[in-house]
Coordinates of C-alpha atoms in Angstrom, one line a residue:
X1 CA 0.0 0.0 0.0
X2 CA 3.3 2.1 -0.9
X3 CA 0.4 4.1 -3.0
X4 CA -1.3 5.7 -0.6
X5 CA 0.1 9.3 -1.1
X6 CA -1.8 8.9 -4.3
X7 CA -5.4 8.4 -2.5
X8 CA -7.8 10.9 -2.4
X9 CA -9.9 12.9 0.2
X10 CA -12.8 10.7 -0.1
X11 CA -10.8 7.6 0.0
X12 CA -8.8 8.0 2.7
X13 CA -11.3 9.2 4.6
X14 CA -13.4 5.9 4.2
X15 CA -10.4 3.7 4.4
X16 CA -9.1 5.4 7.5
X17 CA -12.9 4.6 9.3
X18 CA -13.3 1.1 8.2
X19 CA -9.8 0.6 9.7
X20 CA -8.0 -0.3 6.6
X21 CA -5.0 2.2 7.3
X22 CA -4.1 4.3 10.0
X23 CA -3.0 7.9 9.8
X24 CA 0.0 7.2 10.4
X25 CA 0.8 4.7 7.7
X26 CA -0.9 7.8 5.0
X27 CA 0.8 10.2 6.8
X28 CA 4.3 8.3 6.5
X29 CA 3.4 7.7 3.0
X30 CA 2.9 10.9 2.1
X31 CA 6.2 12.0 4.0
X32 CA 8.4 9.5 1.9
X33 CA 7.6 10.9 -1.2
X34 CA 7.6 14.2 -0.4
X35 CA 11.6 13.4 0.5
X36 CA 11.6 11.9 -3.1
X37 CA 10.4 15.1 -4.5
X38 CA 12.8 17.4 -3.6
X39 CA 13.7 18.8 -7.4
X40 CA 9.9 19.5 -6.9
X41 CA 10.9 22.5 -5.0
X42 CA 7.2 22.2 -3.6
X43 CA 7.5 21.7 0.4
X44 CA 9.7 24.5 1.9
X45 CA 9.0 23.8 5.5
X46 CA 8.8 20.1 6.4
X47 CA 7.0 19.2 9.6
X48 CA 7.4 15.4 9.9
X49 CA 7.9 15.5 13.2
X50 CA 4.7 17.6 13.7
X51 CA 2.7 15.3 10.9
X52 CA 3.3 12.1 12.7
X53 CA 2.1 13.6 16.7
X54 CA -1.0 15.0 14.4
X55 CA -1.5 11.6 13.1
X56 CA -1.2 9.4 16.2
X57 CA -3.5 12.0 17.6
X58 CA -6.0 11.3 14.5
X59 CA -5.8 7.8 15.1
X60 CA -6.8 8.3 18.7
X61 CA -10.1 9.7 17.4
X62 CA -10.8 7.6 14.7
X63 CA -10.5 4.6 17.4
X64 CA -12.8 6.3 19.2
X65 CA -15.4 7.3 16.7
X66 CA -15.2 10.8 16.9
X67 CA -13.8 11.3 13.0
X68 CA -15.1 14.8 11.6
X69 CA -14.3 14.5 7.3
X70 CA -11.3 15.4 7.5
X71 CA -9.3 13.8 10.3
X72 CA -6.4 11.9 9.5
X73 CA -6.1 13.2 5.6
X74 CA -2.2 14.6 5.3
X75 CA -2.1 18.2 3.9
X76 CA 0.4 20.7 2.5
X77 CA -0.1 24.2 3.9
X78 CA 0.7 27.3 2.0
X79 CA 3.2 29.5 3.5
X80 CA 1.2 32.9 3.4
X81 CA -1.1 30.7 6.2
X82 CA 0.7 31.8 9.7
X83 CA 1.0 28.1 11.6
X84 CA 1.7 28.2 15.3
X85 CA 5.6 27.8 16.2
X86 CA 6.3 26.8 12.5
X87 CA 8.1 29.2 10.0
X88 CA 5.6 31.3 7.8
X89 CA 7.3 33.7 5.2
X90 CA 4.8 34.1 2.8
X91 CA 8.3 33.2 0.8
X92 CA 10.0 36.5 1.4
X93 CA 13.3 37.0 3.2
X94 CA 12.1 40.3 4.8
X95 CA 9.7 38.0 7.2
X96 CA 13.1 35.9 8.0
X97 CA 13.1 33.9 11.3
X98 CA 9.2 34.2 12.0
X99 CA 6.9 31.9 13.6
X100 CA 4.0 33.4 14.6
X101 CA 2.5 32.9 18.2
X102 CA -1.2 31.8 17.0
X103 CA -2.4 29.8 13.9
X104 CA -4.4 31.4 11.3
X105 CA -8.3 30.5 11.4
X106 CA -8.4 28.3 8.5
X107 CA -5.7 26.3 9.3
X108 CA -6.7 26.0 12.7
X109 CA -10.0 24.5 11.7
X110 CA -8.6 22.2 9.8
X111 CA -6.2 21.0 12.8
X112 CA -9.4 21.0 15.2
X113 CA -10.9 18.8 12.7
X114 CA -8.0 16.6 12.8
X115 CA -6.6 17.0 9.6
X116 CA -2.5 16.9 9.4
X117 CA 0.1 19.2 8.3
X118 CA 3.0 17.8 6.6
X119 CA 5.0 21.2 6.1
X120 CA 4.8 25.0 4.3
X121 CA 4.5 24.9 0.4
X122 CA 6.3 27.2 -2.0
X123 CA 4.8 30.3 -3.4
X124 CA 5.2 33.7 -4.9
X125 CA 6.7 36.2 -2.8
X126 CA 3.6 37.5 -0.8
X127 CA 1.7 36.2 -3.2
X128 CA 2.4 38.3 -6.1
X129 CA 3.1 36.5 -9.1
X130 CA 1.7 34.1 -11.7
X131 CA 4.5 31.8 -11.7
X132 CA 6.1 30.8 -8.3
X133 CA 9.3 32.5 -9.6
X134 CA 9.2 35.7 -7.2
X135 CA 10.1 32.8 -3.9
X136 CA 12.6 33.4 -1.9
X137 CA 13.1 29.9 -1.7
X138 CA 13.2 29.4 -5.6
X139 CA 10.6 28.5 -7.8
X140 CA 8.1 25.5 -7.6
X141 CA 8.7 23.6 -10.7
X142 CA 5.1 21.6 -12.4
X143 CA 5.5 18.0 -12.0
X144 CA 4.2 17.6 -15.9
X145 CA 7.5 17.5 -18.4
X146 CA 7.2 18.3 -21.9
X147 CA 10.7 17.2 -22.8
X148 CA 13.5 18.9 -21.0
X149 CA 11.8 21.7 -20.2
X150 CA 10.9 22.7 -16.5
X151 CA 7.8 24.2 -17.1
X152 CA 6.0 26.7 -14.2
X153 CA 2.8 25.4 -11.4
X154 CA 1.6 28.5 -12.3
X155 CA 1.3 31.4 -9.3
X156 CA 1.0 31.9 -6.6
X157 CA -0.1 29.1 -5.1
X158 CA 2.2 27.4 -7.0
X159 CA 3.8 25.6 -4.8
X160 CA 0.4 23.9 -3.5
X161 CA -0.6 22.7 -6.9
X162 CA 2.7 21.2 -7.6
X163 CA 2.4 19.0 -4.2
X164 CA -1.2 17.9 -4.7
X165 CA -1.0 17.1 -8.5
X166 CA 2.6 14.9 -7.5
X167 CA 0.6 13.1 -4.9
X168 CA 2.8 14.8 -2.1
X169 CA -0.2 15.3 -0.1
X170 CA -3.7 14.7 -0.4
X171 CA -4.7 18.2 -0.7
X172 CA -3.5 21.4 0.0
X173 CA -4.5 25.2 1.3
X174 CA -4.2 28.1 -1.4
X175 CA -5.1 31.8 -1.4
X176 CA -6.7 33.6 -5.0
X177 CA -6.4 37.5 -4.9
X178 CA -6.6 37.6 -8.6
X179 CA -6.5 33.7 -10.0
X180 CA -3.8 32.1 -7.4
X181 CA -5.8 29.0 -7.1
X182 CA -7.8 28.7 -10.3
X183 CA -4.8 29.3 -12.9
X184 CA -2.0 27.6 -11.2
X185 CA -4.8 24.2 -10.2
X186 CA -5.5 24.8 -14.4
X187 CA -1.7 24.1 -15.3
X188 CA -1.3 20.8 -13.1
X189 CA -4.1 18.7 -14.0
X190 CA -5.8 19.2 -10.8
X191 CA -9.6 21.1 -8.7
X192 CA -9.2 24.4 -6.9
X193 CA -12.0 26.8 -5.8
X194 CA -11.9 30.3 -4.9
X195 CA -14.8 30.7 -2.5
X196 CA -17.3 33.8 -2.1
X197 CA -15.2 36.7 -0.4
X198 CA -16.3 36.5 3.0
X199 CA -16.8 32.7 3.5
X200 CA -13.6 31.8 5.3
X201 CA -11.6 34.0 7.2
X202 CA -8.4 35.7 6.3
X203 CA -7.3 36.3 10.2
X204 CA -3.7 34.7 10.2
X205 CA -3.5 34.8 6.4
X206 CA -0.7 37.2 5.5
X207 CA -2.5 40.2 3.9
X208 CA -2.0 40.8 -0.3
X209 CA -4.9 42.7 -1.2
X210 CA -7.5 42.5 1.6
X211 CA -10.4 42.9 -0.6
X212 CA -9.8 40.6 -2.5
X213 CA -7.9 37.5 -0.8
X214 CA -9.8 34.6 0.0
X215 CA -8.7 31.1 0.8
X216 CA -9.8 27.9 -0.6
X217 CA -8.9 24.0 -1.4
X218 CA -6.6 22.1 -4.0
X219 CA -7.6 19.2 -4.4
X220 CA -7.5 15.5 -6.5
X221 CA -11.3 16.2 -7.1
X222 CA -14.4 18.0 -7.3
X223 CA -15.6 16.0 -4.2
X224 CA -12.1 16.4 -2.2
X225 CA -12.9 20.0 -2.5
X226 CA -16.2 20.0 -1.4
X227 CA -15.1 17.9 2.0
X228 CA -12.5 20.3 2.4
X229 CA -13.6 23.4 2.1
X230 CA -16.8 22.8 4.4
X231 CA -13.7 22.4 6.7
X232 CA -12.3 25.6 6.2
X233 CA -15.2 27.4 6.2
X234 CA -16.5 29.4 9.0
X235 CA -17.7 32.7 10.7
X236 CA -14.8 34.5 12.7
X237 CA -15.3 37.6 14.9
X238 CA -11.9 37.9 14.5
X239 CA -12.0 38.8 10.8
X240 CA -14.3 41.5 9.9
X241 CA -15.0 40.7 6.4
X242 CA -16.4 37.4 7.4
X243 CA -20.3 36.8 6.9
X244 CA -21.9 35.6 9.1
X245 CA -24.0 32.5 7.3
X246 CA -24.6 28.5 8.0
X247 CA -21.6 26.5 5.9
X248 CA -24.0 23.8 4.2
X249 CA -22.9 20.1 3.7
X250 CA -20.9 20.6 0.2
X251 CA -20.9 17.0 -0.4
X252 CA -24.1 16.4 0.3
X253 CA -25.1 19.0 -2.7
X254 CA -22.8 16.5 -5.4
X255 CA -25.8 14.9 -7.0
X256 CA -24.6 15.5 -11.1
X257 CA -28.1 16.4 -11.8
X258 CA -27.8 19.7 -13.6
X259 CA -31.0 19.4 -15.5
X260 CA -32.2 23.0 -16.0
X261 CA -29.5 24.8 -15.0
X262 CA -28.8 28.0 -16.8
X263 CA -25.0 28.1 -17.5
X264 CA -23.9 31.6 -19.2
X265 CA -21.3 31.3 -22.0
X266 CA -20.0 35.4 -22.0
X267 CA -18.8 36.8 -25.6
X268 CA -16.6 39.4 -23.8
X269 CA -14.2 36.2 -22.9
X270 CA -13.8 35.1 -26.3
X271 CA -10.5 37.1 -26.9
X272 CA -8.5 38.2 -29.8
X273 CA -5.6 36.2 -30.4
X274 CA -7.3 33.2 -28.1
X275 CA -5.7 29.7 -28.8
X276 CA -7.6 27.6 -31.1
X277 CA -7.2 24.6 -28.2
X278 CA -8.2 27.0 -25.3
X279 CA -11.8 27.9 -27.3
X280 CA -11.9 24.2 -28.6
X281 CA -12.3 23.2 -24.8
X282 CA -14.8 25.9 -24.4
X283 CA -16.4 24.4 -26.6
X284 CA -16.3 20.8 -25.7
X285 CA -17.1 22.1 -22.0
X286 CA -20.3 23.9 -23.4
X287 CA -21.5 20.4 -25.4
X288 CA -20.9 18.5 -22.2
X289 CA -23.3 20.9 -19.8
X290 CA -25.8 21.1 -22.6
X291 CA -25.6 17.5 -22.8
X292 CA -26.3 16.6 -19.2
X293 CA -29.5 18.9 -19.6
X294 CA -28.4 22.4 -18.4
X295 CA -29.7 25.2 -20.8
X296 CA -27.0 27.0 -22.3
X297 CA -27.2 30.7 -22.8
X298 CA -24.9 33.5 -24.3
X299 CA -24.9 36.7 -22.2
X300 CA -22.7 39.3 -21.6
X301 CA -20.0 41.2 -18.9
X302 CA -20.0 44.8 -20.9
X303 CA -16.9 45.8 -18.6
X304 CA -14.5 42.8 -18.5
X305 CA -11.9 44.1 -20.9
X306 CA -11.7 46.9 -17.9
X307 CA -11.3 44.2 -15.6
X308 CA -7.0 43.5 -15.7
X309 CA -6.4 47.3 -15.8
X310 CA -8.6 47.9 -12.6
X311 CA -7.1 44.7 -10.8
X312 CA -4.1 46.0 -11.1
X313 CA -4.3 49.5 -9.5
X314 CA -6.6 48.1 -6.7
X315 CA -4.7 45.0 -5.6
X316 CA -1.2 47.2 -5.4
X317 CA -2.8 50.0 -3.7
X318 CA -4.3 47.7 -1.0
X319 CA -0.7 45.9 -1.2
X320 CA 1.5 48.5 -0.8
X321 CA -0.9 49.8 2.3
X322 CA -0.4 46.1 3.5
X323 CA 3.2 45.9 3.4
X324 CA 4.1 49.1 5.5
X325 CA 4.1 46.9 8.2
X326 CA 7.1 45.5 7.0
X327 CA 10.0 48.1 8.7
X328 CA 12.7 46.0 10.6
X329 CA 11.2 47.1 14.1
X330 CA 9.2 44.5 15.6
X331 CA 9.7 41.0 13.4
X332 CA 11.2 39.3 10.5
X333 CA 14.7 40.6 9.3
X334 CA 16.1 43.7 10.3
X335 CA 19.4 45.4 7.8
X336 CA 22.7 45.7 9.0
X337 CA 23.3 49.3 9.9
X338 CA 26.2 51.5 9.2
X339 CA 27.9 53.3 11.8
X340 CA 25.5 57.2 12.4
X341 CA 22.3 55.2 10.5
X342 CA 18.8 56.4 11.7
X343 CA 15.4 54.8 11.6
X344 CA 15.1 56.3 8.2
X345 CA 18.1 54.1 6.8
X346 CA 17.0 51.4 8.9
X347 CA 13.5 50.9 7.0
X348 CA 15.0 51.7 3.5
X349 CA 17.6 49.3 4.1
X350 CA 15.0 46.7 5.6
X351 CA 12.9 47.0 2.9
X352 CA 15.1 46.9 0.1
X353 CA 17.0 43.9 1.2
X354 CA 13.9 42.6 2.2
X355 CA 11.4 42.8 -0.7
X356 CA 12.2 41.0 -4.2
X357 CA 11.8 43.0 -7.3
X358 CA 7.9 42.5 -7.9
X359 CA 7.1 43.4 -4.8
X360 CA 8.7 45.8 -4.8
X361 CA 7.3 47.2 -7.8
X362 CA 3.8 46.6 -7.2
X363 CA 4.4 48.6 -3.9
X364 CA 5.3 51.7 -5.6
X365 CA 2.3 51.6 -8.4
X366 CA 0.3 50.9 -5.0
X367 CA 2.3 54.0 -3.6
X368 CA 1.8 56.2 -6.8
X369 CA -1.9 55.2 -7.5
X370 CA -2.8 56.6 -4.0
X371 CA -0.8 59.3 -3.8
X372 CA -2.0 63.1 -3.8
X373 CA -3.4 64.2 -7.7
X374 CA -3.6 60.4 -8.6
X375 CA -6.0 59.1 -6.5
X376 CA -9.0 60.2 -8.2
X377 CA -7.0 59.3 -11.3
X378 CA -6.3 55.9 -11.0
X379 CA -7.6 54.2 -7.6
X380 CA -11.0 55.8 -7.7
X381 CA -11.9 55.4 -10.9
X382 CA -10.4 51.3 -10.7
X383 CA -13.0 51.1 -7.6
X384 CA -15.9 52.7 -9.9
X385 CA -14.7 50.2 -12.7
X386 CA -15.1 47.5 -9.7
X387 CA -18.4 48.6 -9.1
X388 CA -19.3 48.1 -12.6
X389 CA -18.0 44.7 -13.2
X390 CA -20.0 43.2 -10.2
X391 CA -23.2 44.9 -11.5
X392 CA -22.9 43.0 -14.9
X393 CA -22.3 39.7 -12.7
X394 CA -25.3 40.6 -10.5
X395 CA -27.7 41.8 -14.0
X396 CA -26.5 38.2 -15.2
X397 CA -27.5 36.2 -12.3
X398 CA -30.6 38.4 -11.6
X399 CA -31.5 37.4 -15.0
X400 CA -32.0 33.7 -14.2
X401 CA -28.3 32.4 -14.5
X402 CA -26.8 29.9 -12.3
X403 CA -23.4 29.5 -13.4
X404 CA -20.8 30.8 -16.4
X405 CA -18.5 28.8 -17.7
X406 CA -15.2 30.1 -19.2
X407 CA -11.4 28.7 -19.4
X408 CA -9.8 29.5 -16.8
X409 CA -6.2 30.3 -18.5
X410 CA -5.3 31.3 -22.0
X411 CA -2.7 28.9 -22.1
X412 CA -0.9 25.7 -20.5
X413 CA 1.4 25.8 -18.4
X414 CA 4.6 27.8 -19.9
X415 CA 8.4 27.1 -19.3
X416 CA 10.3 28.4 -16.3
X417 CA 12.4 31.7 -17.0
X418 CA 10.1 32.3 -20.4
X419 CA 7.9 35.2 -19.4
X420 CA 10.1 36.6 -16.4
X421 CA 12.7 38.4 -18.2
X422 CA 9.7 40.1 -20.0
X423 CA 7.5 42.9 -20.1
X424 CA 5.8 42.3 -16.8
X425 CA 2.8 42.8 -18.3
X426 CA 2.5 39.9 -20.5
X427 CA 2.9 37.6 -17.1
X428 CA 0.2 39.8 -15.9
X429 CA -2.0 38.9 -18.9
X430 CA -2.0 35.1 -17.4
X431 CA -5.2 36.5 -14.8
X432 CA -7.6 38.0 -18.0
X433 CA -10.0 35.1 -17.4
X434 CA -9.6 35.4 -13.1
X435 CA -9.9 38.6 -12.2
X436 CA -13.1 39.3 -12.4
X437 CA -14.2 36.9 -10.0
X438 CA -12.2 38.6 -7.4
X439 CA -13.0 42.3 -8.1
X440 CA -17.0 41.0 -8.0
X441 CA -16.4 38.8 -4.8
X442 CA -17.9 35.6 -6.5
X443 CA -17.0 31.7 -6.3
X444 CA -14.5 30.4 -9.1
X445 CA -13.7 26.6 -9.5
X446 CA -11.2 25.6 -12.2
X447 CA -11.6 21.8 -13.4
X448 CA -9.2 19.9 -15.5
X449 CA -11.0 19.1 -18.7
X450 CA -7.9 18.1 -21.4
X451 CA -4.9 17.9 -22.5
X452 CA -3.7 20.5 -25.1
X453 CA -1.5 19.1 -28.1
X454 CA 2.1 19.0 -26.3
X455 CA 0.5 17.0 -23.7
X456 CA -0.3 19.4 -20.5
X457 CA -3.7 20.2 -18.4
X458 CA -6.1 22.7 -19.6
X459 CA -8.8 23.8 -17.3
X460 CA -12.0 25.1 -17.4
X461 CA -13.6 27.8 -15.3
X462 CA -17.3 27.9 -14.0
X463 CA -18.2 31.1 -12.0
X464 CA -21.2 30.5 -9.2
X465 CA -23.7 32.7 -7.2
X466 CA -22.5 34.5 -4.1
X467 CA -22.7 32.1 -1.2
X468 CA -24.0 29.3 -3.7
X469 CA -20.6 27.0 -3.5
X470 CA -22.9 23.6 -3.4
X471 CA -24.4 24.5 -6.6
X472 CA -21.6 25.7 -7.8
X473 CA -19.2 22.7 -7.0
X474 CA -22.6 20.4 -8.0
X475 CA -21.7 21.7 -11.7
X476 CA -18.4 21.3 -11.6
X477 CA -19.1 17.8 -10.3
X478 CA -21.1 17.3 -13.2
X479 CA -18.5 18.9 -15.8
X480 CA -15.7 16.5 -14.2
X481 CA -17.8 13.4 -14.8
X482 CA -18.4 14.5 -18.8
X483 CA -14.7 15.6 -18.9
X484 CA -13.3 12.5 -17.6
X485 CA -9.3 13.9 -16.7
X486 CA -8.5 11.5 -14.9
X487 CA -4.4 11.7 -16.8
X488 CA -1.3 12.3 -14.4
X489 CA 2.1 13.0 -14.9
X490 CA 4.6 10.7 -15.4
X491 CA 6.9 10.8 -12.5
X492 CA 10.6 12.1 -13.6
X493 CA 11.4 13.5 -10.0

């Protein structure tokens, strides 16, 4: 049973109740090929020591019939999560040295629930990036190969999709302020959901953009997610974005029957200069939901082509307010200081030593887009813009619409090193079809549908209802039935 690493959500859990495995014996399998991965570049913090007390303690449970979904299912945890006594750098060398006091909410429901943490996965630098190349640990590398090239997990959670599509874990945490779980679970093959803003808390999670972070699952499956995330989900006085709503059984909802659903196909996402494959999986995706007996309908998001140009004013301004924190006074690294060096020196030194080049360039478009005579320029108008693109959501949804299907990235998975000596803007072209989900607060679920002609995942995107994740993850069930993925990369690590 050397295979168990592969397993998911929904079979572990059953296996682990009808005493066919202990956590232990998953958790050890999951921590032996984890040390086989290591040109994976996926774990950055490893936690065996941790993973194996959690699991004894899951087994304690299970033996005693107290065994919530989750308990004794081996996870990866993304390092912008802050875990109690364990190193959390949201992979920057400015937060150096730091293990937080307290664990973040998520993660601590997923302990109470007696889930186990097998280390910190690789990801952008504060989660800024489309490509897991802005680590300070180095980049996460995809575990599908087309020839000798190393191609990206995409960004920024890319480190989590590399583990969970390698079988290094059963599942993983990941964060989407713009697409950071829907494009990088697109380029490996595997499910990740960015649920409604609001439906788990961001206490503990190391702020990007605060209006527009949310947490979520990657996972094997549709149904993986669905046990997951009820997991992570909750209200939190702590957080004061958090709504305050039941978290419905999400598993409960996967029935496949889709039978008069309204699914919106919108003409503003059908790009010039789109790949022939990328609209050829449209496509396909469309046939498949019109063939399981949802209605299709075309409809249309006037003020998406607005959508990357507003994303990226609002999510630096709210970053570069973020990151003041950052100053060399109370934690993480602090510069060397020269001999007659002030505070002033002390935080310019801090933070240019501290903060890699995107970061540091997204801090001062933040900086310039809310500065004095720009403001209304740039930053108020992008929230206006904001405000439009989530009225063209809500018009579509008022209208009778239940979910909208779109890809979720113009392209597989490209090579390492390819785009980042490049305009910047071309990387930041990789979010066109993710964006908009954030700016409007919705649910997005990526699924793998294909493969595209060298070989690599494609995924498709369906966008849901606020608060509607069970219908939402019900159609995506549904899609991943008629899509049948069930491919896997060949191991070369």
């Amino acid at each position: 049973m050397s295979d168990m690493n592969t397993w998911t959500i929904a079979d572990a859990r059953d296996k682990l109740r009808a005493k066919e495995v202990t956590a232990v014996e998953l958790s050890e399998s999951c921590l032996a090929a984890i040390e086989g991965a290591n040109a994976l570049g996926a774990f950055v913090h490893k936690t065996p020591e941790l993973a194996l007390a959690q699991a004894k303690e899951a087994d304690a449970r299970l033996a005693a019939g107290d065994a919530p979904d989750m308990c004794g299912i081996p996870l990866g945890i993304k390092d912008l999560f802050c875990t109690k006594g364990v190193a959390s750098q949201a992979a920057s060398r400015i937060l150096e040295g730091f293990k937080p006091e307290y664990e973040s909410t998520v993660s601590q429901n997923l302990r109470d629930s007696g889930a186990i943490m097998l280390g910190k996965l690789n990801m952008d630098e504060f989660a800024m990036g489309s490509s897991n190349e802005t680590s300070v640990y180095g980049n996460a590398v995809n575990p599908w190969k087309v020839d000798d090239r190393q191609l990206t997990p995409g960004g920024s959670s890319g480190g989590s999709a590399s583990a969970v599509a390698a079988d290094l874990c059963l599942a993983a945490t990941g964060t989407d302020t713009g697409g950071s779980i829907r494009q990088p679970a697109a380029f490996t093959g595997i499910v990740g959901i960015k649920p409604t803003y609001g439906r788990c808390s961001r206490w503990g999670v190391v702020a990007f953009a605060s209006s527009l972070d949310q947490a979520g699952p990657m996972t094997k499956s549709v149904r993986d997610a669905a046990i997951m995330l009820e997991t992570m989900c909750s209200y939190d006085a702590k957080d004061s974005t958090s709504v305050d709503i039941p978290v419905p059984n999400f598993e409960a909802a996967l029935t496949g029957d889709i039978r008069g659903k309204k699914i919106g196909i919108p003409k503003e996402y059908r790009m010039d200069g789109m790949p022939s494959e990328i609209q050829k999986l449209w496509d396909q995706g469309t046939a498949m939901l019109r063939d399981a007996g949802a209605e299709i309908v075309d409809i249309t998001l006037p003020h998406t082509k607005y959508a990357l140009p507003a994303y990226y004013v609002i999510a630096p301004a709210e970053a570069s307010s973020n990151l003041a924190r950052y100053d060399g006074v109370r934690f993480g690294r602090r510069a060397a200081l020269a001999a007659g060096d002030g505070i002033t020196e002390m935080y310019e030194k801090t933070r240019a030593e501290g903060f890699g080049p995107e970061v540091q360039r997204r801090i001062m478009i933040g900086t310039y887009v809310l500065s004095a005579g720009f403001y209304d320029a740039y930053y108020n108008r992008a929230r206006r813009v904001r405000a439009l693109i989530k009225k063209d959501f809500d018009d579509v949804f008022a209208a009778g619409i239940d979910a909208i299907l779109t890809p979720a990235t113009p392209s597989a998975a490209f090579g390492l090193g390819e785009m980042t000596d490049a305009d910047p803007v071309q990387m930041y072209l990789n979010d066109v079809f993710t964006v908009t989900v954030n700016l409007a607060g919705l649910p997005g679920i990526s699924v793998p549908a294909g493969l595209d002609g060298s070989g690599l995942p494609l995924g498709l995107q369906l966008i849901g209802r606020p608060f509607e994740e069970g219908d939402l993850l019900n159609t995506a069930y549904a899609l991943e039935q008629a899509c049948g993925f069930v491919e896997k990369p060949n191991k070369w690590w």
